[in-house]
XYZ file of C-alpha atoms in Angstrom:
405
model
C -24.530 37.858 19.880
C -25.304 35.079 22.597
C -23.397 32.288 22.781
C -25.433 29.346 25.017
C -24.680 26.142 25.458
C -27.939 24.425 24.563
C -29.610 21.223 26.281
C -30.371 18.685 23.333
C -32.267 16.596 25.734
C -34.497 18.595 28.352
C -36.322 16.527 30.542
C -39.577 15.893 28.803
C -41.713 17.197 31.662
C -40.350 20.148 31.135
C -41.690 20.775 27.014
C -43.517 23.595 26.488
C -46.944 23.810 25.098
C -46.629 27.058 22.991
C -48.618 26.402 19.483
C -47.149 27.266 16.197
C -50.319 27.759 13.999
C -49.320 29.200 10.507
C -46.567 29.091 8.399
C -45.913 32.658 8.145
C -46.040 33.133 12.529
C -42.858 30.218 12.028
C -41.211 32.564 9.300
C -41.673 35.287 11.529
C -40.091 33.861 14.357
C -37.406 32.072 12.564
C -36.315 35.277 11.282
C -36.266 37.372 14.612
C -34.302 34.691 16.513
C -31.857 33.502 13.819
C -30.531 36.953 12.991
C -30.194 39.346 15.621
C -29.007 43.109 14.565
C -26.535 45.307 15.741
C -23.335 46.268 15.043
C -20.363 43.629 14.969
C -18.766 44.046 18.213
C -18.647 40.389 19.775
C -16.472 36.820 18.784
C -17.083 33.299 19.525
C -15.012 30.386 18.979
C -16.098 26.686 19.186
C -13.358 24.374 19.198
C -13.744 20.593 18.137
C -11.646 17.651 18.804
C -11.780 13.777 18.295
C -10.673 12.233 21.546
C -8.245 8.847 21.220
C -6.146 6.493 23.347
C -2.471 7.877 23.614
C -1.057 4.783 23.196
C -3.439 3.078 20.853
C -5.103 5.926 18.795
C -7.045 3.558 16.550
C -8.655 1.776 20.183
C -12.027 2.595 20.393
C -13.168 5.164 22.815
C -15.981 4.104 25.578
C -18.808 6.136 27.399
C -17.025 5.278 30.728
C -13.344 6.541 30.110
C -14.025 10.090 28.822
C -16.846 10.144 31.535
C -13.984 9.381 34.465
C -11.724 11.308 31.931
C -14.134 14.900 32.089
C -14.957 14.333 35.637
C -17.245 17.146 36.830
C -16.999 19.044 33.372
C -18.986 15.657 31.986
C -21.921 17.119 30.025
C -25.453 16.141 31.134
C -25.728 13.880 28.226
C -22.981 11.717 29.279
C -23.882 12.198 33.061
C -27.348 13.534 33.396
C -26.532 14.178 37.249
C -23.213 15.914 36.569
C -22.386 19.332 38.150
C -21.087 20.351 34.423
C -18.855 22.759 35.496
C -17.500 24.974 33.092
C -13.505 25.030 31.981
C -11.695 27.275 34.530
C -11.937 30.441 32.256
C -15.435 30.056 31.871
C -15.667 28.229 28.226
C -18.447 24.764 28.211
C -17.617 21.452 27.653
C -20.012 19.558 25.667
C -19.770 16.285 24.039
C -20.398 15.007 20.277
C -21.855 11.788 19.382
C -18.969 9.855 18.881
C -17.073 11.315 21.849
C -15.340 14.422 20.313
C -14.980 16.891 23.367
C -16.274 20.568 22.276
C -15.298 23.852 24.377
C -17.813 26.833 23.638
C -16.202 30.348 24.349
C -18.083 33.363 26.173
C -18.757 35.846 23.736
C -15.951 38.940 23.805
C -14.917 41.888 21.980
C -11.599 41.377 22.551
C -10.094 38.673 20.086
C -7.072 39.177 22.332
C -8.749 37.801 25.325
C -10.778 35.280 22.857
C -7.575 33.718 21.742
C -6.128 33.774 25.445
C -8.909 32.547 27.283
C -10.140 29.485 24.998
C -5.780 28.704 25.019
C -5.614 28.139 28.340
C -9.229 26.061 28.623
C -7.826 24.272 25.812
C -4.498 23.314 28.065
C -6.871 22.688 30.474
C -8.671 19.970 29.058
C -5.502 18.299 27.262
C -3.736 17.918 30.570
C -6.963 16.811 31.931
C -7.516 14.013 29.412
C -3.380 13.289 29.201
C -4.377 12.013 33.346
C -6.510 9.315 32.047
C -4.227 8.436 28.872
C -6.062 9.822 26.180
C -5.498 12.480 23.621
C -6.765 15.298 21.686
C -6.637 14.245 18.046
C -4.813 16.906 15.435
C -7.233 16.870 12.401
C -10.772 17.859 11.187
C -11.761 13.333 10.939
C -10.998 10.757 12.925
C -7.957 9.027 10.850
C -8.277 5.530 12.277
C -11.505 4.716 13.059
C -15.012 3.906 11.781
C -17.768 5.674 13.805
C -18.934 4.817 16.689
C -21.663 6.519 18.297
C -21.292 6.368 22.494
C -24.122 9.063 23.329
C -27.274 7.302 23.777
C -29.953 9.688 23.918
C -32.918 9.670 21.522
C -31.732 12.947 19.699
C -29.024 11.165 18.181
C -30.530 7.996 17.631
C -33.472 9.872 15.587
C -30.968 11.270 13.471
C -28.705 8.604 12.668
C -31.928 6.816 11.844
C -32.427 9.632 9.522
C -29.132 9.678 8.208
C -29.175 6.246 7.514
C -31.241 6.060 4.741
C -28.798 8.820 2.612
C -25.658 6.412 3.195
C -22.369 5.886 5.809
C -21.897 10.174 6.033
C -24.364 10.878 8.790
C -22.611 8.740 10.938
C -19.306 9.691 10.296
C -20.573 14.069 10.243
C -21.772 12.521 13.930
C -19.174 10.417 15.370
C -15.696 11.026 13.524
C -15.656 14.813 12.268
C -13.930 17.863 14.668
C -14.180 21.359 13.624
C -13.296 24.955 14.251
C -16.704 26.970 14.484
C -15.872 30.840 14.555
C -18.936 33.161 15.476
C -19.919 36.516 14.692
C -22.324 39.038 14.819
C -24.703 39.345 12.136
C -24.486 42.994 11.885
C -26.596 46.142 11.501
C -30.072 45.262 9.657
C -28.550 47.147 6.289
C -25.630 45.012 6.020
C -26.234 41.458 6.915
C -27.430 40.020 3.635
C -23.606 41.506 2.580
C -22.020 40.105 5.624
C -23.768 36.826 5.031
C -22.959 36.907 1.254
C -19.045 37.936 1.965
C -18.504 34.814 4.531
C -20.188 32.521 1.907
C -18.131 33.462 -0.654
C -15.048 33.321 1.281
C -15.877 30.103 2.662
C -14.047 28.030 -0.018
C -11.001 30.159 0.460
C -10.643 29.519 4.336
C -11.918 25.479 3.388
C -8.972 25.291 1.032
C -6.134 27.191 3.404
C -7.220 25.249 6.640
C -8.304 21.902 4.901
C -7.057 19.488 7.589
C -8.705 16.051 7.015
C -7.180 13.809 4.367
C -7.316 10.453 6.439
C -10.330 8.634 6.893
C -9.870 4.894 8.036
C -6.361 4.485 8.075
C -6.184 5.676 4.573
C -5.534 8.490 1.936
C -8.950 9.767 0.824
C -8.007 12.303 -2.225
C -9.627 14.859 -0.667
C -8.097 17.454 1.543
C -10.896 18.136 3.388
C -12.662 14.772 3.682
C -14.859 16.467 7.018
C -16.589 18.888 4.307
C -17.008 16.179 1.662
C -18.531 14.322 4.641
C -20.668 16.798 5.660
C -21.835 18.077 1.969
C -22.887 14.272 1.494
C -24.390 13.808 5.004
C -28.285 15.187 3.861
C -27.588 17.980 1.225
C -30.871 20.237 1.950
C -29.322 20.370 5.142
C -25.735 20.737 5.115
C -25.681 22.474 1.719
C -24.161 25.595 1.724
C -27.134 28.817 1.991
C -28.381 30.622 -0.775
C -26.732 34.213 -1.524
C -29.136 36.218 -4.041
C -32.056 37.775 -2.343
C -32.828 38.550 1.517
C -30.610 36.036 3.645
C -32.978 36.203 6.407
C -36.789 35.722 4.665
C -34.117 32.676 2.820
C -33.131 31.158 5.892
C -36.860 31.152 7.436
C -38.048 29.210 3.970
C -35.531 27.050 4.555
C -36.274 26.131 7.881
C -39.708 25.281 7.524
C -38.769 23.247 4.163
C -36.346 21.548 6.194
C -37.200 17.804 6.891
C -37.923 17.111 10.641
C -35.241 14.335 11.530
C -35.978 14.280 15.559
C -39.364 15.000 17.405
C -39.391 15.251 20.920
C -41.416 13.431 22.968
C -41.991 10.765 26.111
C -39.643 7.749 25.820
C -36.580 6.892 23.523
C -38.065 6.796 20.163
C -37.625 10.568 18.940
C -37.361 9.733 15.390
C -39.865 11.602 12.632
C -41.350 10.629 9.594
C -39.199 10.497 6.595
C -39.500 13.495 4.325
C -41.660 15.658 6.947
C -41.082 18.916 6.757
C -41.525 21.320 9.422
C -44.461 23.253 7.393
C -46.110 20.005 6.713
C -46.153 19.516 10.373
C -47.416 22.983 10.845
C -50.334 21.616 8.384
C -51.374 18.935 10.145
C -48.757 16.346 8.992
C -48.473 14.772 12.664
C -51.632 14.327 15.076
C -49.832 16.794 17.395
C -49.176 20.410 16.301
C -45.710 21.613 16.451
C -44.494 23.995 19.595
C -42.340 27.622 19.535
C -40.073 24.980 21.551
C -40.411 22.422 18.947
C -39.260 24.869 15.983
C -36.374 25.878 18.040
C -34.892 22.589 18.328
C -35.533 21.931 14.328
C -33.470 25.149 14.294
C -30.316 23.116 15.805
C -30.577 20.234 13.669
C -29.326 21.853 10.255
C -25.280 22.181 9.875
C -24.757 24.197 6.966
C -21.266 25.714 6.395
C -22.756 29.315 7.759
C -25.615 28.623 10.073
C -27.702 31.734 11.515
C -27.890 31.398 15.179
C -28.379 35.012 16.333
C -25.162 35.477 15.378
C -23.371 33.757 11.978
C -21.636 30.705 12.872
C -19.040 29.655 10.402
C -19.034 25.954 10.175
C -16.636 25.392 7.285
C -13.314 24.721 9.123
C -11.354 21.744 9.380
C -10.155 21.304 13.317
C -6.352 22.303 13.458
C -2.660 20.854 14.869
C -2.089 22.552 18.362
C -2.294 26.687 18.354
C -3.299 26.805 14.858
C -6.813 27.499 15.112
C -5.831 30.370 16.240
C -5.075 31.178 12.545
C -8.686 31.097 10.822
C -10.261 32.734 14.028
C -8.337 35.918 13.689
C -8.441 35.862 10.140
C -11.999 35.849 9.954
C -12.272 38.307 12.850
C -10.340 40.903 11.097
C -11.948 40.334 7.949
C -15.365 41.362 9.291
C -14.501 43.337 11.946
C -14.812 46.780 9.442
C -17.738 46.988 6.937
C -15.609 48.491 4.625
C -13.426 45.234 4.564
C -16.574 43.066 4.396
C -17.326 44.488 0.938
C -13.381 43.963 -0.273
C -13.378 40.940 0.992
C -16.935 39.934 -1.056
C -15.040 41.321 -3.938
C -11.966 39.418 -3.654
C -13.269 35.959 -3.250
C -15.751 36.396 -6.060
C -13.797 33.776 -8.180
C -14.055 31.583 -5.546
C -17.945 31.803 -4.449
C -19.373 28.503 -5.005
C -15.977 26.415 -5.240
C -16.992 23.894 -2.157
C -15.910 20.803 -3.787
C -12.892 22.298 -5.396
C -11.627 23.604 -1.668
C -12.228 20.259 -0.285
C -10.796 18.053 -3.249
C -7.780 19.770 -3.825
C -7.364 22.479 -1.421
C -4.929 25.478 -2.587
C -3.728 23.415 -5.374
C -6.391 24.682 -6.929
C -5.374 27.566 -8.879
C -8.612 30.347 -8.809
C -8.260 29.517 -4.623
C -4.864 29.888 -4.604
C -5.127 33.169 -6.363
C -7.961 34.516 -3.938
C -6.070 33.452 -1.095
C -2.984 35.048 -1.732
C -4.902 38.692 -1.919
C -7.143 38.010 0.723
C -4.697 36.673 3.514
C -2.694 39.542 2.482
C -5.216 41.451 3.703
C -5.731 39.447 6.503
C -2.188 40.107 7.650
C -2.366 43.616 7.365
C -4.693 43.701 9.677
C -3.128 41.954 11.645
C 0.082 43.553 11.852
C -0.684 45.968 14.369
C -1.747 43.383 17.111
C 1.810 42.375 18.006
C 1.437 39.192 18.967
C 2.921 37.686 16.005
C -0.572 36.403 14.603
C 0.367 38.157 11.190
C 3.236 36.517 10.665
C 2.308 32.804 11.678
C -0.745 33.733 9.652
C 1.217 34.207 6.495
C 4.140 31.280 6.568
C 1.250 28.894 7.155
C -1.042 30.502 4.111
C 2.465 30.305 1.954
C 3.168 26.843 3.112
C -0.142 25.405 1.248
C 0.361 27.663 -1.704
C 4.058 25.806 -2.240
């Protein structure tokens, strides 16, 4: 697994001129860069958070403050001159559309020195942004605000445009949702479609136990989770959760080239694509120019699925957490698939629960089949953890028995 920090907005001198010329050469290469084998040795963690005034959360946030905020650790799309110097222990700084601040994590094999190093990069930035008087927010949606989009570059212009004609939830995925993104390696050839299969299942499990998000406006939503309402809404082809019967991987490249193009890149602002055109339509002639290798790979970024194949799996489906605690679903899932013979229990345990996505976000562990998976499977989970000694397990287990209450 290889965790990069990608540019969304190269310089267009720079775009290759590689030619994609059949649909299968795309499926080809969608396959051998989206799922890379080997044994599960590495962990990622991608940490989200809406930024807000400390003394006025609901104030609007502006381009300029978080830019003299971030100071050199500005990303390029803020500052396209910036030195974009990475946190002190080595994790990137990006920045979301509506100004949520994202840290990226080397990959390691340690989740020891995972949990360590992205703690104190997180310190880092909060006492950097408590300098300028502004805050790291505590939940997976902004609570106060409607969205506001301060990163004005044509990628996210093309796919609000897109987003736009579904309804308000493309804005608000873009502008007022903060996650917890965990990362891991897809695993040996053999036993990624049950790798793939196990996280998918679990997924409404670890939506329900972390759900985080029940403010949206200044108001009660009825939904636990409003970020994964939000993003199931946003464009469903593209945030729906993957399919798990058949090959994973000959899935995922269909998908892709079913996928609707949303941004094109290109000279000047306007990035924006035809509505409806999929990538294998372009392929086909559907736009006067033929797509690039380059081209595909930044359709390949523009999907946001609850498990998204990267190289490595990148679980999507977490609500960002208070303080320490996403420290809680990182380990979790890290244990969980750190053992193939614990993948399979763990496929087997949250079979009742495969497919519950709106239940997890509605009601969270008041549902009762969740509630009954997650008792055995964070059981599980804190067995594992037991051993570690650095009191994971036990945090781990009063906040899993806290939402089952």
């Amino acid at each position: 697994m290889i965790i990069l920090a990608i540019s969304t907005d190269p310089a267009t001198g720079e775009f290759p001129t590689s030619r994609v010329r059949t649909r299968a050469e795309a499926e080809a290469y969608v396959a051998s860069v989206c799922f890379k084998h080997g044994p599960p040795r590495l962990l990622g963690v991608e940490l989200e958070w809406t930024v807000h005034h400390r003394s006025d959360p609901g104030r609007a946030l502006d381009a300029a403050t978080l830019i003299a905020a971030l100071g050199p650790h500005a990303p390029r799309s803020l500052v396209p001159d910036s030195p974009q110097q990475p946190l002190p222990n080595g994790s990137v700084l990006t920045v979301e559309p509506g100004g949520q601040v994202e840290i990226s994590s080397l990959p390691t094999t340690s989740l020891r020195s995972l949990l360590s190093v992205v703690a104190a990069d997180a310190d880092y930035l909060h006492r950097l942004l408590d300098r300028a008087g502004l805050a790291l927010g505590d939940s997976g949606t902004d609570p106060y605000r409607h969205p506001n989009r301060i990163l004005r570059v044509p990628r996210y212009q093309a796919m609000e445009t897109a987003f736009d004609r579904i309804g308000l939830d493309g804005r608000l995925m873009m502008c007022s949702t903060a996650g917890v993104q965990v990362c891991l390696d897809a695993g040996e050839p053999d036993r990624i479609a049950a790798r793939w299969n196990a996280l998918h299942a679990l997924g409404p499990v670890m939506i329900a136990a972390f759900a985080n998000s029940p403010r949206l406006f200044g108001e009660e939503t009825g939904w636990a989770s409003t970020r994964t309402r939000v993003l199931l809404d946003t464009d469903p082809p593209r945030t729906r959760p993957g399919p798990t019967k058949g090959d994973p991987v000959s899935g995922w490249a269909r998908r892709m080239l079913d996928m609707a193009v949303v941004c094109r890149r290109r000279e000047g602002e306007d990035w924006s694509a035809p509505s409806g055109l999929s990538f294998a339509e372009w392929i086909h002639g559907g736009l006067p120019e033929p797509p690039t290798r380059e081209d595909l790979d930044y359709h390949l970024t523009t999907v946001f699925p609850p498990v998204r194949a990267h190289g490595y799996l990148e679980v999507r489906y977490l609500d960002a957490q208070s303080g320490t605690d996403w420290m809680l679903p990182t380990a979790a899932l890290a244990a969980l698939f750190g053992d193939e013979s614990i993948v399979d229990k763990v496929a087997v345990m949250a079979a009742p629960a495969a497919g519950r996505w709106v239940h997890a976000a509605r009601f969270g562990l008041a549902d009762p089949v969740l509630a009954r998976c997650a008792r055995d499977i964070f059981d599980l989970a804190c067995r594992l953890l037991g051993g570690t000694g650095d009191g994971l397990s036990d945090r781990l287990a009063e906040h899993v028995a806290r939402r089952l209450s």
